[in-house]
Coordinates of C-alpha atoms and ligand atoms in Angstrom, one line a residue:
M6 CA -37.2 16.3 -12.1
K7 CA -35.1 15.0 -14.9
P8 CA -32.3 12.7 -14.1
L9 CA -28.8 14.0 -14.4
S10 CA -26.4 12.2 -16.7
P11 CA -23.7 10.1 -15.0
Q12 CA -20.3 11.5 -14.6
E13 CA -16.8 10.3 -13.7
A14 CA -15.9 10.7 -10.1
Q15 CA -13.2 9.5 -7.8
V16 CA -13.7 7.6 -4.5
T17 CA -11.9 9.6 -1.8
A18 CA -13.2 7.7 1.3
T19 CA -14.9 4.5 2.2
F20 CA -16.7 3.3 5.2
S21 CA -18.1 -0.1 4.5
R22 CA -20.6 0.4 1.7
R23 CA -20.7 4.2 2.1
M24 CA -18.4 6.3 0.0
M25 CA -17.3 9.8 -0.5
L26 CA -16.7 11.0 -4.1
R27 CA -14.9 13.9 -5.6
L28 CA -16.8 15.1 -8.7
E29 CA -15.3 16.6 -11.8
N30 CA -15.9 20.1 -10.5
S31 CA -13.8 19.1 -7.4
S32 CA -16.8 19.2 -5.0
T33 CA -17.3 16.3 -2.6
V34 CA -20.5 14.3 -2.2
D35 CA -21.7 11.2 -0.3
A36 CA -22.6 8.2 -2.3
R37 CA -24.0 4.7 -2.0
I38 CA -23.4 1.8 -4.4
K39 CA -25.9 0.4 -6.9
G40 CA -26.4 -3.3 -6.3
K41 CA -24.4 -5.8 -4.3
K42 CA -21.7 -6.8 -6.7
L43 CA -19.8 -3.5 -7.2
R44 CA -17.0 -3.1 -4.7
P45 CA -15.4 0.3 -5.1
V46 CA -12.3 1.2 -3.1
C47 CA -10.4 4.4 -2.3
G48 CA -8.8 5.7 -5.5
D49 CA -11.3 4.1 -7.8
R50 CA -12.6 6.1 -10.8
V51 CA -16.3 5.4 -11.0
E52 CA -19.4 6.5 -12.8
A53 CA -21.9 8.1 -10.6
E54 CA -25.2 9.9 -10.9
A55 CA -27.2 12.3 -8.7
I56 CA -30.4 11.0 -7.3
A57 CA -33.4 13.3 -7.7
G58 CA -34.5 14.8 -4.4
E59 CA -31.5 13.4 -2.5
S60 CA -28.1 14.7 -1.5
E61 CA -26.5 11.3 -1.9
W62 CA -25.2 10.1 -5.3
L63 CA -25.3 6.6 -6.7
I64 CA -22.2 4.7 -8.0
T65 CA -23.2 2.7 -11.0
A66 CA -19.9 1.4 -12.4
I67 CA -16.2 1.2 -11.7
R68 CA -13.7 2.2 -14.5
P69 CA -10.9 -0.3 -15.2
R70 CA -8.2 0.0 -12.6
D71 CA -4.5 0.8 -13.3
N72 CA -3.5 -1.3 -10.3
E73 CA -4.8 -2.6 -7.0
L74 CA -3.3 -3.1 -3.6
T75 CA -4.7 -6.3 -2.2
R76 CA -4.6 -8.6 0.8
P77 CA -5.8 -12.1 1.3
D78 CA -9.1 -12.3 3.2
N79 CA -9.6 -15.1 5.8
R80 CA -10.9 -17.4 3.0
G81 CA -7.8 -16.9 0.9
R82 CA -9.6 -14.7 -1.6
K83 CA -8.2 -11.3 -2.5
E84 CA -9.6 -8.1 -1.0
V85 CA -8.8 -4.9 -2.8
L86 CA -7.7 -2.1 -0.4
A87 CA -7.0 0.7 -2.8
A88 CA -6.7 1.3 -6.5
N89 CA -5.0 3.5 -9.0
L90 CA -1.9 4.3 -6.9
S91 CA 1.4 5.6 -8.0
C92 CA 3.4 4.9 -4.8
V93 CA 3.4 2.7 -1.8
V94 CA 5.0 4.2 1.3
V95 CA 6.3 1.4 3.5
M96 CA 6.8 2.6 7.0
A97 CA 8.9 1.1 9.7
A98 CA 10.3 2.8 12.9
T99 CA 12.8 2.6 15.7
E100 CA 10.0 1.0 17.7
P101 CA 8.1 -1.3 17.6
E102 CA 11.0 -3.5 16.5
P103 CA 10.9 -3.6 12.7
D104 CA 9.6 -6.7 11.0
W105 CA 11.7 -6.4 7.8
F106 CA 10.0 -9.4 6.2
I107 CA 6.8 -7.4 6.3
V108 CA 8.6 -4.4 4.7
D109 CA 10.0 -6.7 2.0
R110 CA 6.5 -8.0 1.3
Y111 CA 5.0 -4.6 0.9
I112 CA 7.9 -3.6 -1.4
A113 CA 7.3 -6.8 -3.4
A114 CA 3.6 -5.9 -3.7
A115 CA 4.5 -2.4 -5.0
E116 CA 6.9 -3.9 -7.6
N117 CA 4.2 -6.2 -8.9
M118 CA 1.7 -3.3 -9.0
G119 CA 4.2 -1.5 -11.2
V120 CA 4.4 1.5 -8.8
K121 CA 7.1 3.2 -6.8
A122 CA 8.0 1.9 -3.3
L123 CA 9.3 4.5 -0.8
V124 CA 10.8 3.3 2.5
V125 CA 10.2 5.6 5.4
F126 CA 11.9 5.0 8.7
N127 CA 10.0 7.0 11.4
K128 CA 10.9 7.9 15.0
S129 CA 14.4 8.9 14.1
D130 CA 14.3 11.0 17.3
L131 CA 14.6 7.7 19.2
S132 CA 17.5 6.1 17.4
K133 CA 21.1 6.7 18.4
D134 CA 22.7 5.9 15.0
P135 CA 21.3 8.4 12.5
Q136 CA 23.1 7.1 9.4
P137 CA 23.9 3.4 9.6
A138 CA 26.2 2.4 6.8
S139 CA 24.9 -1.2 6.8
G140 CA 21.7 -3.0 7.8
P141 CA 18.3 -3.2 6.3
L142 CA 17.9 0.5 5.4
A143 CA 21.3 0.4 3.6
D144 CA 20.1 -2.8 1.8
Y145 CA 17.1 -0.8 0.4
V146 CA 19.3 2.0 -0.7
A147 CA 21.7 -0.4 -2.4
A148 CA 18.7 -2.0 -4.2
G149 CA 17.8 1.4 -5.6
Y150 CA 14.9 2.5 -3.3
V151 CA 14.6 5.9 -1.8
V152 CA 14.8 5.7 2.0
I153 CA 13.7 8.7 4.2
R154 CA 14.4 8.7 7.9
C155 CA 12.0 11.0 9.6
S156 CA 10.3 11.9 12.8
A157 CA 6.7 12.9 13.4
E158 CA 7.9 14.0 16.8
S159 CA 10.8 16.3 15.9
G160 CA 9.7 17.1 12.4
Q161 CA 13.0 15.8 10.9
N162 CA 12.8 15.3 7.1
L163 CA 9.0 15.7 6.9
E164 CA 9.5 18.4 4.2
L165 CA 11.6 15.9 2.3
L166 CA 8.8 13.3 2.6
K167 CA 6.2 15.9 1.4
E168 CA 8.5 16.6 -1.6
A169 CA 8.9 12.9 -2.4
L170 CA 5.1 12.6 -2.4
G171 CA 4.5 15.6 -4.7
G172 CA 2.3 14.5 -7.6
E173 CA 1.9 11.0 -6.3
T174 CA -1.2 9.1 -5.2
A175 CA 0.4 7.2 -2.3
I176 CA -0.8 4.8 0.3
I177 CA 1.0 4.5 3.7
V178 CA 1.4 1.0 5.0
G179 CA 3.3 -0.7 7.8
Q180 CA 3.0 -2.4 11.2
S181 CA 0.7 -0.8 13.7
G182 CA 2.4 1.7 16.0
V183 CA 5.1 2.8 13.6
G184 CA 3.5 6.3 13.4
K185 CA 1.5 6.3 10.2
S186 CA -1.3 8.4 11.6
S187 CA 1.2 10.7 13.4
V188 CA 3.2 11.3 10.1
I189 CA 0.0 11.9 8.2
N190 CA -1.2 14.4 10.8
Q191 CA 2.1 16.3 10.4
I192 CA 2.2 16.4 6.6
V193 CA -1.6 16.9 5.8
H194 CA -3.2 20.0 6.8
D195 CA -6.2 19.3 9.2
A196 CA -5.9 15.5 8.7
E197 CA -7.2 14.7 12.2
Q198 CA -10.2 17.0 11.8
R199 CA -11.0 15.7 8.3
I200 CA -10.9 12.0 9.4
G201 CA -12.8 12.8 12.6
A202 CA -15.5 14.8 10.7
L203 CA -16.0 12.0 8.3
S204 CA -16.4 9.3 11.0
S205 CA -19.0 11.3 12.9
S206 CA -20.9 12.1 9.7
S207 CA -21.2 8.5 8.7
R208 CA -24.9 8.4 9.5
E209 CA -26.6 5.2 10.7
G210 CA -24.2 4.9 13.6
R211 CA -23.0 1.5 12.4
H212 CA -20.3 2.5 10.0
T213 CA -18.3 4.7 12.2
T214 CA -14.9 3.4 11.2
V215 CA -13.3 4.9 8.1
N216 CA -11.8 2.1 6.0
S217 CA -9.7 4.5 4.1
I218 CA -9.5 8.1 3.2
M219 CA -7.5 10.0 0.5
L220 CA -6.1 13.2 1.8
D221 CA -4.7 16.1 -0.2
L222 CA -1.1 17.1 0.3
P223 CA 0.2 20.6 -0.3
G224 CA 1.2 20.5 -3.9
E225 CA -0.4 17.9 -6.2
G226 CA 0.1 14.8 -4.1
R227 CA -2.5 12.7 -2.3
V228 CA -2.0 10.2 0.4
I229 CA -4.3 7.4 1.5
D230 CA -4.6 6.4 5.1
S231 CA -6.5 3.2 6.0
P232 CA -7.2 3.3 9.7
G233 CA -9.8 0.6 9.3
V234 CA -7.3 -1.9 7.8
R235 CA -4.2 -2.0 9.9
D236 CA -1.8 -4.9 10.2
Y237 CA -2.1 -7.0 7.1
A238 CA 0.3 -8.5 4.7
P239 CA -0.3 -7.8 1.0
A240 CA -1.3 -10.7 -1.3
I241 CA 1.5 -12.3 -3.4
D242 CA 0.1 -15.2 -5.4
T243 CA 2.8 -16.8 -7.5
E244 CA 6.5 -17.6 -7.4
E245 CA 6.9 -15.4 -10.5
E246 CA 5.5 -12.5 -8.4
V247 CA 7.9 -13.2 -5.6
I248 CA 10.8 -13.1 -8.1
C249 CA 9.5 -9.8 -9.6
G250 CA 9.0 -8.5 -6.1
F251 CA 12.7 -8.4 -5.3
R252 CA 14.2 -6.0 -7.8
E253 CA 17.9 -6.8 -7.2
I254 CA 17.3 -10.6 -7.4
N255 CA 15.2 -10.2 -10.5
D256 CA 18.0 -8.2 -12.1
A257 CA 20.9 -10.5 -11.1
G258 CA 18.8 -13.5 -12.2
L259 CA 19.2 -12.4 -15.9
D260 CA 22.7 -14.0 -15.7
C261 CA 21.6 -17.4 -14.3
R262 CA 22.3 -20.5 -16.4
F263 CA 18.6 -21.4 -16.5
A264 CA 16.1 -18.8 -17.8
N265 CA 13.5 -20.2 -15.4
C266 CA 15.9 -20.3 -12.4
R267 CA 14.2 -19.7 -9.1
H268 CA 17.5 -19.0 -7.4
L269 CA 17.1 -21.7 -4.7
R270 CA 19.2 -24.8 -5.5
E271 CA 19.9 -24.5 -9.2
P272 CA 23.5 -24.8 -10.5
D273 CA 25.2 -21.6 -11.8
C274 CA 22.8 -19.3 -10.2
A275 CA 23.9 -15.7 -10.6
V276 CA 21.7 -14.6 -7.6
K277 CA 23.4 -17.1 -5.2
S278 CA 26.9 -15.9 -6.3
A279 CA 25.8 -12.3 -5.8
V280 CA 24.6 -13.2 -2.3
D281 CA 27.9 -15.0 -1.6
D282 CA 30.1 -12.1 -2.6
G283 CA 27.9 -9.5 -0.9
R284 CA 26.4 -7.8 -3.9
I285 CA 22.9 -8.9 -2.8
S286 CA 22.0 -8.6 0.9
A287 CA 21.8 -12.0 2.6
R288 CA 18.9 -10.7 4.6
R289 CA 16.9 -9.7 1.5
Y290 CA 17.7 -13.1 0.0
E291 CA 16.4 -14.9 3.2
S292 CA 13.2 -12.8 2.9
Y293 CA 13.0 -13.9 -0.7
K294 CA 13.3 -17.6 0.1
R295 CA 10.8 -17.3 3.0
L296 CA 8.3 -15.6 0.7
M297 CA 8.8 -18.3 -1.9
V298 CA 8.0 -21.0 0.6
L299 CA 5.0 -19.2 1.9
T300 CA 3.6 -18.5 -1.5
R301 CA 4.1 -22.1 -2.6
N302 CA 2.3 -23.4 0.5
L303 CA -0.6 -21.0 -0.1
A304 CA -0.9 -22.1 -3.7
E305 CA -1.0 -25.7 -2.7
R306 CA -3.7 -25.1 -0.2
R307 CA -5.8 -23.3 -2.8
R308 CA -5.6 -26.3 -5.1
Ligands
LIG428 P1 0.1 4.0 13.5 O1 -0.5 2.8 14.2 O2 1.2 3.5 12.6 O3 -0.8 4.9 12.9 O4 1.0 4.8 14.6 P2 0.5 6.1 15.5 O5 0.6 7.3 14.6 O6 -0.8 5.8 16.2 O7 1.7 6.2 16.5 C1 2.0 5.2 17.5 C2 2.7 5.8 18.7 O8 4.0 6.2 18.3 C3 2.0 7.0 19.3 O9 2.1 6.9 20.7 C4 2.8 8.2 18.7 O10 2.7 9.3 19.6 C5 4.2 7.6 18.6 N1 5.0 8.3 17.6 C6 4.6 8.5 16.3 N2 5.6 9.1 15.6 C7 6.6 9.2 16.4 C8 7.9 9.8 16.3 O11 8.4 10.3 15.3 N3 8.7 9.8 17.4 C9 8.3 9.3 18.6 N4 9.1 9.3 19.7 N5 7.1 8.8 18.8 C10 6.2 8.7 17.7
LIG429 ZN1 19.3 -18.1 -10.3

């Protein structure tokens, strides 16, 4: 049998070192990875080739990534969770009680990846106040983010969410229990079955957890669910990244006296005046300062 030439494919699901690929003709195949060094993730464009006499394909190279969503692993190195995204959907909910610092960190990660951040507030069926004029959600709207309040339970605004994700390659992130799986099950046709089928087909018995899977939305959009990697904070490495991660602070900072102002204790800081007169949310500014401290401490520990 003569070997087939390699072709470009996209990684659509990962379980440990086993992958699912979408080929150029849109068909889906299982694949393994050549060598130990390559670490493809969901969303990667890869080169792959068929293996004579086998149904599995072999991934031989990863094409350069447009962007990566990363988290620090327990040794402080970066682990890539997904690549080539166009949107990060940050989900919070009426319950569990929102950790807005985590939401801010995901948004900061999206800003640094150069992709859209979309804030989704789920379980609207449980909240009494449907349109609060102030508070964290209003802060995000004021900073220019799209905020969608929805409910996987009642179906409220799920159509709006689907529309917002049209044409995007999005990943859904957020604290455990906010309803990521529930929302995905509502907006993706057969999501539960597709994830279930994939888990049980991961031969060898060991890799039964799907790390992440890309699901097609009606219309052109795709959404990545990562049931294997819940509850993490994205990696932010430098003070510059923290500044860039808070859009309204970065914008206001153009008017600071010092071009390298970090908006902490510097004189004539336009950010601090904006916080003082309420143009920038004090809560967002607290998150900013907290992330600055965290990032500096991490950087010192790495040294
Ligand atoms: P995940 O950990 O973010 O994937 O969250 P799940 O989708 O597993 O949901 C966690 C719990 O919240 C489950 O018991 C869901 O039934 C419940 N839940 C999810 N969405 C909603 C919603 O819109 N309203 C209500 N009342 N409960 C929900
Ligand atoms: Zn400043």
